Amino acid sequence: FSSRRRHTRYISVTGVQTCALPISGLAVQRVNGNAQNISLRGMAPKYGVTLLNGREMVSGSADRTVEFDQFPAELLSGATVFKTPDASLGAQGLSGTVNLLTVRPLNYNGRQTNLNARVESNSNGEQIPGLSSKGNRLSASYVDQFANRTVGVAIGVAHLDTPEEQQHYANWWWANTANAKSYPPDWCGGDCGLKGVARDAVSLQGFEATAFSTNQVRDGVMGVVEFKPNKDQHTVLDLYYSKFTKKFVGREFQGEMNTWNGVTYTGTTYANYGGDKVTVGGAIDNISAKLLSRRNKRDDTIGAFGLNNELKVGGWTTIADLSYSHAKRDEVTAEAYAGPKVPSGFSSTSINLNGVPQFVPTIDWSDPTKVQLQQFWGQMASARFFNVTDEMKGLKLGAKKDLNWGAINQFETGLNYGERSKDYKAVKDAYDLKSGATSLAFPSGLLMSPATLGFGAIPKVANFDVQALLDTGLFSARADDLSSAPNRQWAVKEKITTAYGKFNLDFKAGVPVRGNLGLQVVHADQTGSGLAWIDNGTMPVSGGKAYTDVLPSLNLVAELGSDTNLRFGLAKVVARPNMEDMRAGVTSIGRSTTGKGEWSATGGNPKLDPWRADTVDLSVEKYFGKRTYISAAAFYKDLKTTVYSQSIPYDFTGY
């Protein structure tokens, strides 16, 4: 371990290696309790690139962002963070590049085994009955060498089962509707004030209280076979597979208490908040309320294969690297609705602007004689289906040779070729009762133990599973939001060819200086396909573009003494656009009813140029032993091309 011998910096994620240094300018965002996204220098994750053993990784997202919680830290030996470009890397980001590293078993002396077990418990407890609030994290790894240390094997497995239990409350909006202007049609009969509320009082108009339970299970396995029969040959086979399953259920109560619902207050009380008279108590009749049952089921798989061979011939070290990776996501998000059979309200309220208000319902929202399935927003239920497939194939051929040309101590050159394709589909179905009715008593056996929203003052609510409801056969599905389909169904393919050359430098200029001078020539050929919405129907459309960029780079590190380094970087960089932005598709073509009546539409652009920038980096680091350092850094990026949304003239002939 040394962060002083190269222009990159190292962090050890966890596992066999134990030392680690924090990286300035690197931030991790936790999603659903897991460290999922990494931002470099304050830039969004989409501006970075993630590699696994030097190979660009696929993802199950709509863009290029890799979700790091798909890679168990127990199966990695570390990660390298490149803040400046390196010509030998096949893919690089605008903000930087993160290279995840798996174990190299021949780097260890003797057999290594590692067992790890942890348990966890969520202090909120089981919010939705049936989904546990307890979890565990288990892992095991084995590293060994055979055949007189010419063959190394590493195997690791990791299991994660983690709960997430959330309580959510939100006030919707506050208003004095008595002073609201009424426009035809006269929604509130000429008087928009709440009945039973003083005309000078501000009142809460609605709220939501929600309980969520989530179980996340991830199983990962990593295998490495390393073969080094002599000093001239070195072969490594990397295998990686991860499966992630997420199950989310939520129960949400929504209450509207505004004048348009005809609510009536009795026994109303008020308080003064900052000079405003605010309604804080009383009984409320005739509220508009509904119960939402939500469900999300997501399955992600990621697989990666890599074979690397180095062979020394005639003073050269030749490199051949073959790789393949594949990611797939299948996700369903569904919701169904229930409402009261009779008018309902709150027998009492206690509204506190400094905490969660308390409401006492006039009916038991878990009682099937009081509550039934109902239609809201023109549907009894709805479901969104997300399917993403991302595939990448790569080949790298290279060679390097040690030199003694003054400041130049090594030359490296090669060719990277990669093909990537991403297919994205998101559709929505709405569900209606086959009978044509807009309400239905809960089918027998559907209700489970009631869920509680007591923190939001709704003691118990009906607890039913959306999928179990749809599986009863009582509903028919219809496609919904068809005019938006072109933005949600697309495919992008790209072929990237990179020729590179790099000189490694080592010289003295008053102080020892090391680094590299490199050049990349990158040719990209991209195509996007999708749908256009025309005459209430869709038709396939496609487009594409090819371009070439020349990218020089210089990285220097000056050792100033006393364990102090000065780093300098100068480069031209490119970052590929978001794949979602490269979609070909036009949605909602229509003619404006005002002004000139111009035709308009929205869509992606398969002819997008990449982000291009000239960059300068400067940093100084002072080390105190192996585990402590202080650093200051500055960077400058002069963006030559950017990706942004814009309205442009367009010829709609033929549409």
XYZ file of C-alpha atoms in Angstrom:
655
model
C 0.000 0.000 0.000
C 1.340 3.389 -0.938
C -0.471 6.495 -2.059
C 2.827 8.242 -2.760
C 4.185 6.216 -5.654
C 1.689 6.962 -8.384
C -0.389 9.885 -9.550
C -3.537 8.083 -8.408
C -4.775 7.698 -4.856
C -5.952 4.510 -3.220
C -8.712 3.578 -0.864
C -9.293 0.133 0.597
C -12.983 -0.654 0.672
C -12.810 -3.526 3.155
C -11.785 -7.167 3.190
C -8.261 -8.527 3.358
C -6.531 -5.167 3.094
C -7.141 -2.990 6.129
C -5.438 0.364 5.611
C -7.383 3.208 4.062
C -7.132 6.928 3.448
C -10.070 9.266 2.903
C -10.101 10.922 -0.498
C -10.612 14.658 -0.712
C -13.356 15.667 -3.117
C -15.094 12.274 -2.968
C -18.585 11.958 -1.475
C -20.795 8.888 -1.094
C -24.584 9.111 -1.198
C -26.601 6.547 0.713
C -29.811 5.309 -0.910
C -32.173 3.081 1.087
C -29.475 2.771 3.725
C -26.751 1.603 1.350
C -23.789 3.539 -0.060
C -24.904 3.588 -3.697
C -23.561 6.615 -5.601
C -20.167 8.309 -5.637
C -19.673 11.953 -6.579
C -16.243 13.322 -7.433
C -15.499 16.988 -6.819
C -19.142 17.883 -6.304
C -20.228 16.670 -9.744
C -23.185 14.319 -10.146
C -22.425 10.569 -10.395
C -23.387 10.561 -14.090
C -20.225 12.571 -14.870
C -17.958 9.792 -13.579
C -17.051 6.356 -14.909
C -16.728 3.133 -12.926
C -14.425 0.273 -13.911
C -13.954 -3.216 -12.533
C -10.334 -4.290 -12.899
C -9.885 -1.632 -15.569
C -12.993 -2.586 -17.563
C -16.003 -0.311 -17.861
C -19.011 -1.664 -15.997
C -22.643 -1.863 -17.026
C -25.555 -0.772 -14.843
C -29.264 -1.330 -14.376
C -30.040 2.390 -14.365
C -31.277 4.552 -17.246
C -27.862 6.214 -17.550
C -24.225 5.134 -17.061
C -24.258 5.539 -13.293
C -23.050 2.385 -11.554
C -24.808 1.554 -8.298
C -22.011 0.636 -5.919
C -24.267 -1.320 -3.566
C -24.296 -4.007 -6.276
C -20.621 -4.707 -5.500
C -20.166 -6.179 -2.005
C -17.144 -4.562 -0.380
C -16.230 -7.936 1.107
C -15.396 -9.206 -2.404
C -13.096 -6.321 -3.335
C -9.498 -5.672 -2.357
C -9.733 -1.932 -2.918
C -10.468 0.849 -5.352
C -8.362 3.338 -7.275
C -9.690 6.840 -7.835
C -8.351 8.710 -10.874
C -8.983 12.432 -10.641
C -6.942 13.117 -13.761
C -6.961 11.204 -17.066
C -4.586 8.312 -17.751
C -4.085 7.481 -21.429
C -4.023 3.724 -20.770
C -7.576 3.707 -19.379
C -10.170 2.671 -21.952
C -12.973 4.745 -20.416
C -12.812 7.904 -18.340
C -15.239 10.405 -16.874
C -15.509 14.164 -16.804
C -15.271 14.278 -13.002
C -13.000 11.262 -12.610
C -12.797 7.493 -12.752
C -13.218 4.842 -10.047
C -11.558 1.477 -10.665
C -12.811 -1.326 -8.402
C -10.206 -4.021 -7.790
C -10.647 -7.695 -6.961
C -8.080 -9.819 -5.148
C -4.918 -11.120 -6.828
C -4.242 -14.369 -4.940
C -0.531 -14.602 -5.859
C 0.026 -11.302 -4.037
C -0.586 -13.078 -0.721
C 1.749 -15.279 1.253
C 0.000 -18.532 2.033
C -3.613 -19.347 2.579
C -5.959 -16.594 3.692
C -9.488 -17.087 5.018
C -11.932 -14.469 6.189
C -15.332 -14.970 7.832
C -17.595 -12.101 8.742
C -21.027 -11.976 10.386
C -23.063 -8.966 11.452
C -26.669 -8.479 12.518
C -28.792 -5.348 12.539
C -32.135 -4.199 13.871
C -34.153 -1.149 12.843
C -35.309 0.884 15.830
C -38.594 1.807 14.118
C -39.698 -1.817 14.349
C -41.844 -3.705 11.852
C -43.907 -0.992 10.145
C -45.814 -3.323 7.811
C -46.627 -6.764 9.252
C -44.780 -9.521 7.442
C -41.579 -7.639 6.596
C -38.962 -8.080 9.304
C -37.119 -5.157 10.869
C -34.049 -7.333 11.483
C -31.270 -8.184 9.059
C -27.805 -9.641 8.708
C -24.628 -9.402 6.669
C -22.517 -12.516 6.096
C -19.394 -13.083 4.037
C -16.615 -15.602 3.521
C -13.482 -15.513 1.396
C -10.702 -17.966 0.655
C -7.321 -17.264 -0.968
C -4.689 -19.909 -1.676
C -1.743 -20.760 -3.904
C -0.850 -24.063 -5.553
C 1.745 -25.713 -7.826
C 4.727 -24.042 -6.208
C 2.936 -20.655 -6.191
C 2.320 -20.648 -9.930
C -1.455 -20.935 -9.528
C -3.554 -18.765 -7.245
C -7.245 -19.076 -6.442
C -9.557 -16.656 -4.665
C -13.228 -17.274 -3.918
C -15.577 -14.994 -2.042
C -19.281 -14.939 -1.247
C -21.280 -12.201 0.433
C -24.881 -12.088 1.629
C -26.752 -8.955 2.677
C -30.255 -8.887 4.148
C -31.050 -5.420 5.402
C -34.365 -3.845 6.446
C -35.565 -0.300 6.092
C -38.458 0.931 8.204
C -39.754 4.466 7.648
C -42.438 6.718 9.054
C -43.400 9.665 6.885
C -45.751 12.563 7.554
C -46.300 15.708 5.444
C -48.685 18.646 5.611
C -49.853 19.553 2.119
C -50.735 23.239 2.201
C -52.154 25.964 4.395
C -54.572 28.679 3.288
C -57.237 31.155 4.255
C -59.658 30.121 1.517
C -62.300 32.600 2.690
C -60.232 35.247 0.926
C -59.734 33.183 -2.237
C -61.160 34.556 -5.474
C -63.757 32.340 -7.128
C -63.839 32.014 -10.904
C -66.611 30.410 -13.043
C -67.600 27.733 -12.527
C -68.121 28.851 -8.956
C -66.520 25.931 -7.100
C -67.598 27.021 -3.648
C -70.961 28.744 -4.188
C -69.567 32.236 -3.839
C -68.103 31.571 -0.366
C -64.793 29.728 -0.251
C -64.479 29.886 3.520
C -64.379 26.671 5.566
C -67.654 26.108 7.391
C -67.209 26.575 11.105
C -63.869 28.382 10.718
C -63.331 32.104 11.327
C -62.878 34.024 8.100
C -59.530 35.444 9.269
C -58.005 32.040 10.098
C -55.427 30.039 8.175
C -56.217 26.299 8.076
C -54.482 23.070 7.086
C -55.914 21.873 3.762
C -54.616 18.290 3.706
C -51.943 15.833 4.837
C -50.458 12.395 4.262
C -49.175 9.792 6.715
C -47.237 6.813 5.412
C -45.475 3.737 6.785
C -42.907 1.877 4.653
C -41.165 -1.447 5.092
C -38.390 -2.571 2.776
C -36.326 -5.749 2.673
C -33.187 -5.747 0.534
C -31.332 -8.974 -0.180
C -28.097 -9.149 -2.141
C -25.994 -12.217 -2.863
C -22.628 -11.825 -4.543
C -19.901 -14.217 -5.576
C -16.416 -13.499 -6.871
C -13.837 -15.892 -8.276
C -10.262 -15.288 -9.429
C -7.817 -17.756 -10.979
C -4.272 -16.474 -11.436
C -1.585 -18.348 -13.386
C 2.076 -17.323 -13.433
C 4.259 -20.260 -14.524
C 7.333 -18.055 -14.981
C 8.465 -14.440 -14.999
C 7.394 -13.983 -18.625
C 3.742 -15.041 -18.492
C 0.902 -13.881 -16.279
C -2.765 -14.805 -16.809
C -5.738 -13.771 -14.663
C -9.358 -14.886 -14.988
C -11.943 -12.764 -13.120
C -15.551 -13.827 -12.569
C -18.156 -11.766 -10.750
C -21.891 -12.166 -10.177
C -24.336 -10.261 -7.999
C -28.083 -10.572 -7.524
C -30.069 -7.925 -5.704
C -33.740 -8.221 -4.721
C -35.758 -5.460 -3.139
C -39.287 -5.761 -1.774
C -41.025 -2.587 -0.651
C -44.531 -2.194 0.786
C -46.188 0.981 1.985
C -49.524 2.054 3.425
C -50.487 5.694 3.048
C -53.441 7.682 4.357
C -54.331 10.889 2.511
C -56.810 13.386 3.909
C -58.121 16.516 2.154
C -59.846 19.068 4.367
C -60.482 21.981 2.018
C -63.614 23.913 1.228
C -64.165 22.238 -2.158
C -64.841 18.946 -0.339
C -67.571 20.615 1.729
C -65.924 19.987 5.100
C -67.422 21.400 8.288
C -65.550 22.228 11.506
C -67.183 22.156 14.957
C -65.661 23.204 18.259
C -62.919 25.014 16.360
C -59.922 26.361 18.312
C -57.146 28.709 17.214
C -53.604 29.721 18.083
C -51.320 32.553 17.052
C -48.200 31.632 15.083
C -46.013 34.538 14.005
C -48.924 36.911 13.915
C -51.218 34.550 11.975
C -54.431 33.121 13.377
C -54.192 29.376 12.747
C -56.831 26.673 13.148
C -55.360 24.108 15.575
C -58.302 22.035 16.841
C -61.857 20.871 16.438
C -63.868 18.109 14.825
C -64.025 17.881 11.018
C -66.823 16.262 8.978
C -66.995 15.255 5.291
C -63.278 15.033 4.578
C -62.074 13.519 1.310
C -59.821 10.641 2.360
C -58.252 7.618 0.759
C -55.921 4.770 1.634
C -53.142 3.760 -0.753
C -51.474 0.363 -0.726
C -48.092 0.484 -2.473
C -45.749 -2.273 -3.580
C -42.384 -2.370 -5.331
C -40.518 -5.490 -6.398
C -37.114 -5.130 -8.022
C -34.657 -7.763 -9.243
C -31.178 -6.755 -10.402
C -28.446 -9.040 -11.695
C -24.915 -8.129 -12.750
C -22.385 -10.531 -14.223
C -18.828 -9.818 -15.386
C -16.127 -11.930 -17.011
C -12.564 -10.840 -17.697
C -9.502 -12.659 -19.033
C -6.163 -10.872 -19.022
C -2.880 -12.250 -20.323
C 0.551 -10.629 -20.186
C 3.473 -12.132 -22.076
C 7.028 -10.812 -22.221
C 8.605 -11.145 -25.653
C 11.823 -9.506 -26.858
C 11.891 -6.886 -24.116
C 8.208 -6.018 -24.618
C 5.312 -6.947 -22.345
C 2.275 -7.678 -24.490
C -1.220 -7.368 -23.066
C -4.430 -9.025 -24.256
C -7.613 -8.425 -22.288
C -11.042 -9.854 -23.136
C -14.137 -8.850 -21.162
C -17.903 -9.179 -21.066
C -20.459 -7.785 -18.630
C -24.223 -7.851 -18.469
C -26.799 -6.155 -16.244
C -30.543 -6.686 -16.096
C -33.256 -5.016 -14.061
C -36.890 -6.069 -13.748
C -38.990 -3.841 -11.542
C -42.702 -3.456 -10.861
C -44.206 -0.560 -8.905
C -47.922 -0.849 -8.173
C -50.588 0.820 -6.076
C -54.275 0.290 -5.282
C -56.817 2.416 -3.432
C -59.464 2.123 -0.741
C -61.961 4.600 0.661
C -64.769 4.830 3.211
C -68.225 3.407 2.514
C -69.830 6.301 4.418
C -68.845 9.942 4.952
C -65.957 10.191 7.344
C -64.002 12.777 9.256
C -62.108 13.367 12.482
C -63.835 13.480 15.852
C -61.003 15.646 17.138
C -57.804 17.248 15.880
C -54.717 18.682 17.537
C -52.614 20.579 15.018
C -49.150 21.570 16.221
C -46.934 23.480 13.824
C -43.856 22.326 15.747
C -44.635 18.609 15.528
C -46.826 15.974 13.923
C -50.540 16.890 14.150
C -52.853 14.375 15.756
C -56.148 13.217 14.192
C -58.792 10.875 15.612
C -60.814 9.300 12.739
C -64.574 8.872 13.053
C -64.333 5.370 11.513
C -61.999 2.404 11.928
C -59.951 2.442 8.709
C -59.021 -1.217 9.197
C -62.653 -2.420 9.397
C -63.823 -3.971 6.059
C -67.412 -3.065 6.933
C -66.404 0.608 6.920
C -63.753 0.635 4.163
C -63.771 -0.805 0.638
C -61.710 -0.787 -2.530
C -62.497 2.332 -4.571
C -61.603 4.018 -7.819
C -59.443 7.139 -7.687
C -57.873 9.108 -10.534
C -59.973 7.076 -13.001
C -58.516 3.686 -11.985
C -58.866 1.040 -9.303
C -55.124 0.342 -9.353
C -52.050 0.959 -11.476
C -48.685 -0.665 -12.130
C -45.477 0.528 -13.783
C -43.093 -1.982 -15.302
C -39.397 -1.169 -15.744
C -37.063 -3.390 -17.753
C -33.431 -2.488 -18.404
C -30.796 -4.587 -20.151
C -27.203 -3.381 -20.464
C -24.519 -5.404 -22.250
C -20.870 -4.633 -22.902
C -18.112 -6.468 -24.803
C -14.509 -5.321 -24.715
C -11.099 -6.177 -26.168
C -7.788 -4.544 -25.323
C -4.493 -5.229 -27.074
C -1.410 -3.450 -25.828
C 2.317 -3.544 -25.286
C 4.793 -1.782 -23.031
C 8.588 -1.619 -22.879
C 11.000 -0.368 -20.265
C 13.296 2.339 -21.630
C 16.282 4.344 -20.532
C 15.746 7.490 -22.569
C 16.641 10.174 -20.083
C 13.410 11.238 -18.413
C 11.432 8.443 -20.123
C 11.567 5.086 -18.357
C 8.705 3.243 -20.082
C 6.552 3.389 -23.206
C 3.074 1.881 -23.470
C 0.741 1.684 -26.453
C -2.355 -0.217 -27.453
C -5.896 -0.356 -28.748
C -9.182 -0.597 -26.833
C -12.415 -1.629 -28.506
C -15.780 -1.755 -26.798
C -19.374 -2.382 -27.825
C -22.217 -1.422 -25.538
C -25.979 -1.660 -25.891
C -28.677 -0.565 -23.466
C -32.394 -1.263 -23.848
C -34.873 0.543 -21.641
C -38.606 0.046 -21.344
C -41.041 1.563 -18.868
C -44.771 1.095 -19.369
C -47.826 1.740 -17.234
C -51.025 -0.250 -16.930
C -54.231 0.961 -15.308
C -56.669 -1.563 -13.816
C -60.456 -1.503 -13.831
C -63.004 -3.912 -12.428
C -64.264 -6.241 -15.133
C -67.778 -5.646 -13.837
C -67.480 -1.927 -14.623
C -68.088 -0.995 -10.977
C -66.004 1.680 -9.251
C -65.967 0.106 -5.785
C -65.629 -3.396 -4.349
C -65.729 -5.009 -0.929
C -62.400 -6.576 0.033
C -62.255 -10.110 -1.381
C -62.176 -12.873 1.203
C -58.671 -13.614 2.492
C -57.109 -10.467 1.077
C -56.777 -8.484 4.313
C -53.795 -9.138 6.570
C -53.102 -7.867 10.076
C -53.772 -4.102 10.153
C -50.909 -1.697 9.606
C -50.484 1.221 11.977
C -49.966 4.886 11.185
C -50.168 5.866 14.838
C -47.308 8.345 14.508
C -49.631 10.267 12.141
C -52.599 9.676 14.453
C -54.337 7.077 12.264
C -54.233 4.104 14.654
C -54.971 1.277 12.205
C -55.513 0.974 8.451
C -56.493 -1.905 6.189
C -53.441 -3.887 5.129
C -53.645 -5.613 1.749
C -51.119 -6.548 -0.907
C -51.533 -4.969 -4.340
C -50.262 -7.969 -6.291
C -52.520 -10.356 -4.378
C -55.429 -8.073 -5.263
C -54.580 -8.023 -8.977
C -54.151 -11.812 -8.956
C -57.801 -12.319 -7.979
C -58.814 -12.130 -11.652
C -61.384 -9.431 -10.948
C -59.513 -6.743 -12.885
C -58.696 -5.973 -16.484
C -55.573 -4.050 -17.529
C -55.304 -1.274 -20.077
C -52.230 0.540 -21.317
C -51.939 4.047 -19.924
C -49.888 7.168 -20.748
C -49.317 5.932 -24.306
C -48.358 9.355 -25.632
C -45.389 9.388 -23.227
C -44.178 5.949 -24.349
C -41.501 7.309 -26.748
C -39.644 8.781 -23.770
C -39.848 5.490 -21.912
C -38.984 2.910 -24.584
C -35.628 3.234 -26.308
C -32.327 1.556 -27.135
C -28.810 2.948 -27.534
C -25.821 1.206 -29.080
C -22.260 2.473 -29.276
C -18.904 1.279 -30.564
C -15.847 2.971 -29.067
C -12.354 2.479 -30.479
C -9.435 4.025 -28.586
C -5.816 4.041 -29.719
C -3.395 5.199 -27.041
C 0.243 5.829 -26.313
C 1.902 6.797 -23.033
C 5.410 7.647 -21.812
C 6.103 7.123 -18.108
C 8.439 9.805 -16.775
C 11.025 9.858 -13.985
C 13.541 12.700 -13.726
C 14.938 15.418 -11.509
C 14.183 19.128 -11.793
C 15.763 20.220 -8.524
C 13.492 17.635 -6.856
C 12.470 14.128 -7.985
C 9.603 14.255 -10.498
C 7.609 11.353 -11.905
C 4.470 11.030 -13.998
C 3.328 10.297 -17.532
C 2.658 11.960 -20.873
C -0.056 10.324 -22.964
C -2.304 10.609 -25.987
C -5.616 8.997 -26.858
C -7.416 8.996 -30.203
C -11.050 8.056 -29.552
C -13.519 7.186 -32.296
C -17.184 6.804 -31.331
C -19.987 5.411 -33.465
C -23.381 5.714 -31.772
C -26.963 4.940 -32.717
C -30.217 5.502 -30.904
C -33.620 4.017 -31.620
C -37.037 4.630 -30.181
C -40.621 5.548 -30.943
C -42.421 8.591 -32.290
C -46.011 9.298 -31.211
C -47.980 10.131 -34.364
C -51.749 10.211 -34.911
C -52.436 8.439 -31.594
C -50.002 5.679 -32.452
C -46.272 4.932 -32.480
C -43.765 4.333 -35.232
C -40.069 3.373 -34.921
C -37.416 6.047 -35.446
C -33.624 5.955 -35.264
C -30.530 8.054 -35.811
C -26.874 8.270 -34.976
C -23.490 9.894 -35.369
C -19.765 9.111 -35.547
C -16.929 11.386 -34.391
C -13.263 11.326 -33.333
C -11.453 13.113 -30.487
C -7.722 13.564 -29.866
C -6.960 13.719 -26.141
C -3.472 14.557 -24.801
C -2.741 14.263 -21.072
C 0.122 15.128 -18.715
C 0.444 14.067 -15.062
C 3.415 15.082 -12.880
C 4.241 14.508 -9.216
C 7.101 16.456 -7.589
C 8.479 15.048 -4.331
C 9.258 18.176 -2.302
C 10.734 16.294 0.643
C 9.452 15.700 4.162
C 6.772 13.422 2.683
C 5.220 16.288 0.727
C 4.047 15.898 -2.869
C 2.987 18.477 -5.423
C 0.749 17.127 -8.187
C -0.056 18.738 -11.522
C -2.362 17.567 -14.312
C -3.165 18.990 -17.737
C -5.461 17.243 -20.212
C -8.259 17.248 -22.722
C -11.116 14.980 -21.641
C -14.402 13.694 -23.022
C -17.331 12.089 -21.217
C -19.985 10.177 -23.089
C -23.518 11.623 -22.820
C -26.207 9.958 -20.750
C -27.620 7.035 -22.692
C -31.150 8.192 -21.902
C -30.378 11.549 -23.534
C -29.152 9.691 -26.651
C -32.508 8.000 -27.217
C -34.281 8.505 -30.538
C -37.913 9.246 -29.861
C -40.462 12.021 -30.189
C -43.418 12.238 -27.882
C -46.651 14.250 -27.709
C -46.502 15.844 -31.153
C -49.244 18.439 -31.219
C -50.289 21.828 -32.454
C -50.472 24.766 -30.088
C -53.949 26.250 -29.591
C -52.536 29.729 -28.958
C -50.295 32.114 -30.851
C -49.221 30.880 -34.273
C -50.379 27.337 -33.672
C -46.867 25.939 -34.059
C -46.250 22.205 -33.970
C -44.083 21.001 -31.076
C -42.733 17.830 -29.495
C -40.127 16.608 -27.024
C -37.542 13.869 -27.366
C -33.942 12.723 -27.154
C -31.027 13.232 -29.524
C -29.035 10.274 -30.918
C -26.594 12.737 -32.525
C -25.353 14.184 -29.235
C -21.704 15.124 -28.940
C -19.976 14.137 -25.696
C -18.968 16.477 -22.920
C -15.577 17.940 -23.872
C -13.312 19.944 -21.593
C -9.779 21.230 -21.089
C -8.722 20.518 -17.510
C -6.023 21.696 -15.132
C -5.393 20.078 -11.742
C -3.085 21.144 -8.922
C -2.768 19.682 -5.439
C -0.318 19.459 -2.564
C -0.216 16.652 0.013
C 1.626 16.297 3.280
C 1.843 12.789 4.758
C 2.250 11.941 8.424
C 3.024 8.237 8.543
C 0.973 5.670 6.618
C -2.508 6.632 7.768
C -2.593 10.404 8.001
C -2.248 13.188 5.468
C -3.491 16.661 4.728
C -4.119 17.930 1.223
C -5.334 20.987 -0.655
C -6.446 20.815 -4.283
C -7.724 23.075 -7.026
C -9.099 22.146 -10.428
C -10.312 23.990 -13.500
C -12.480 22.548 -16.269
C -13.143 24.627 -19.370
C -16.185 23.006 -20.984
C -16.027 23.120 -24.788
C -19.256 21.190 -25.408
C -22.074 20.415 -22.996
C -25.307 18.439 -23.041
C -28.405 20.481 -22.227
C -32.087 20.823 -23.069
C -33.007 23.293 -25.792
C -35.967 24.231 -27.961
C -34.987 24.170 -31.645
C -36.794 24.635 -34.986
C -37.842 21.289 -36.444
C -39.356 20.168 -39.739
C -42.479 18.087 -39.034
C -43.082 17.271 -42.694
C -44.356 13.715 -42.892
C -45.640 13.604 -39.326
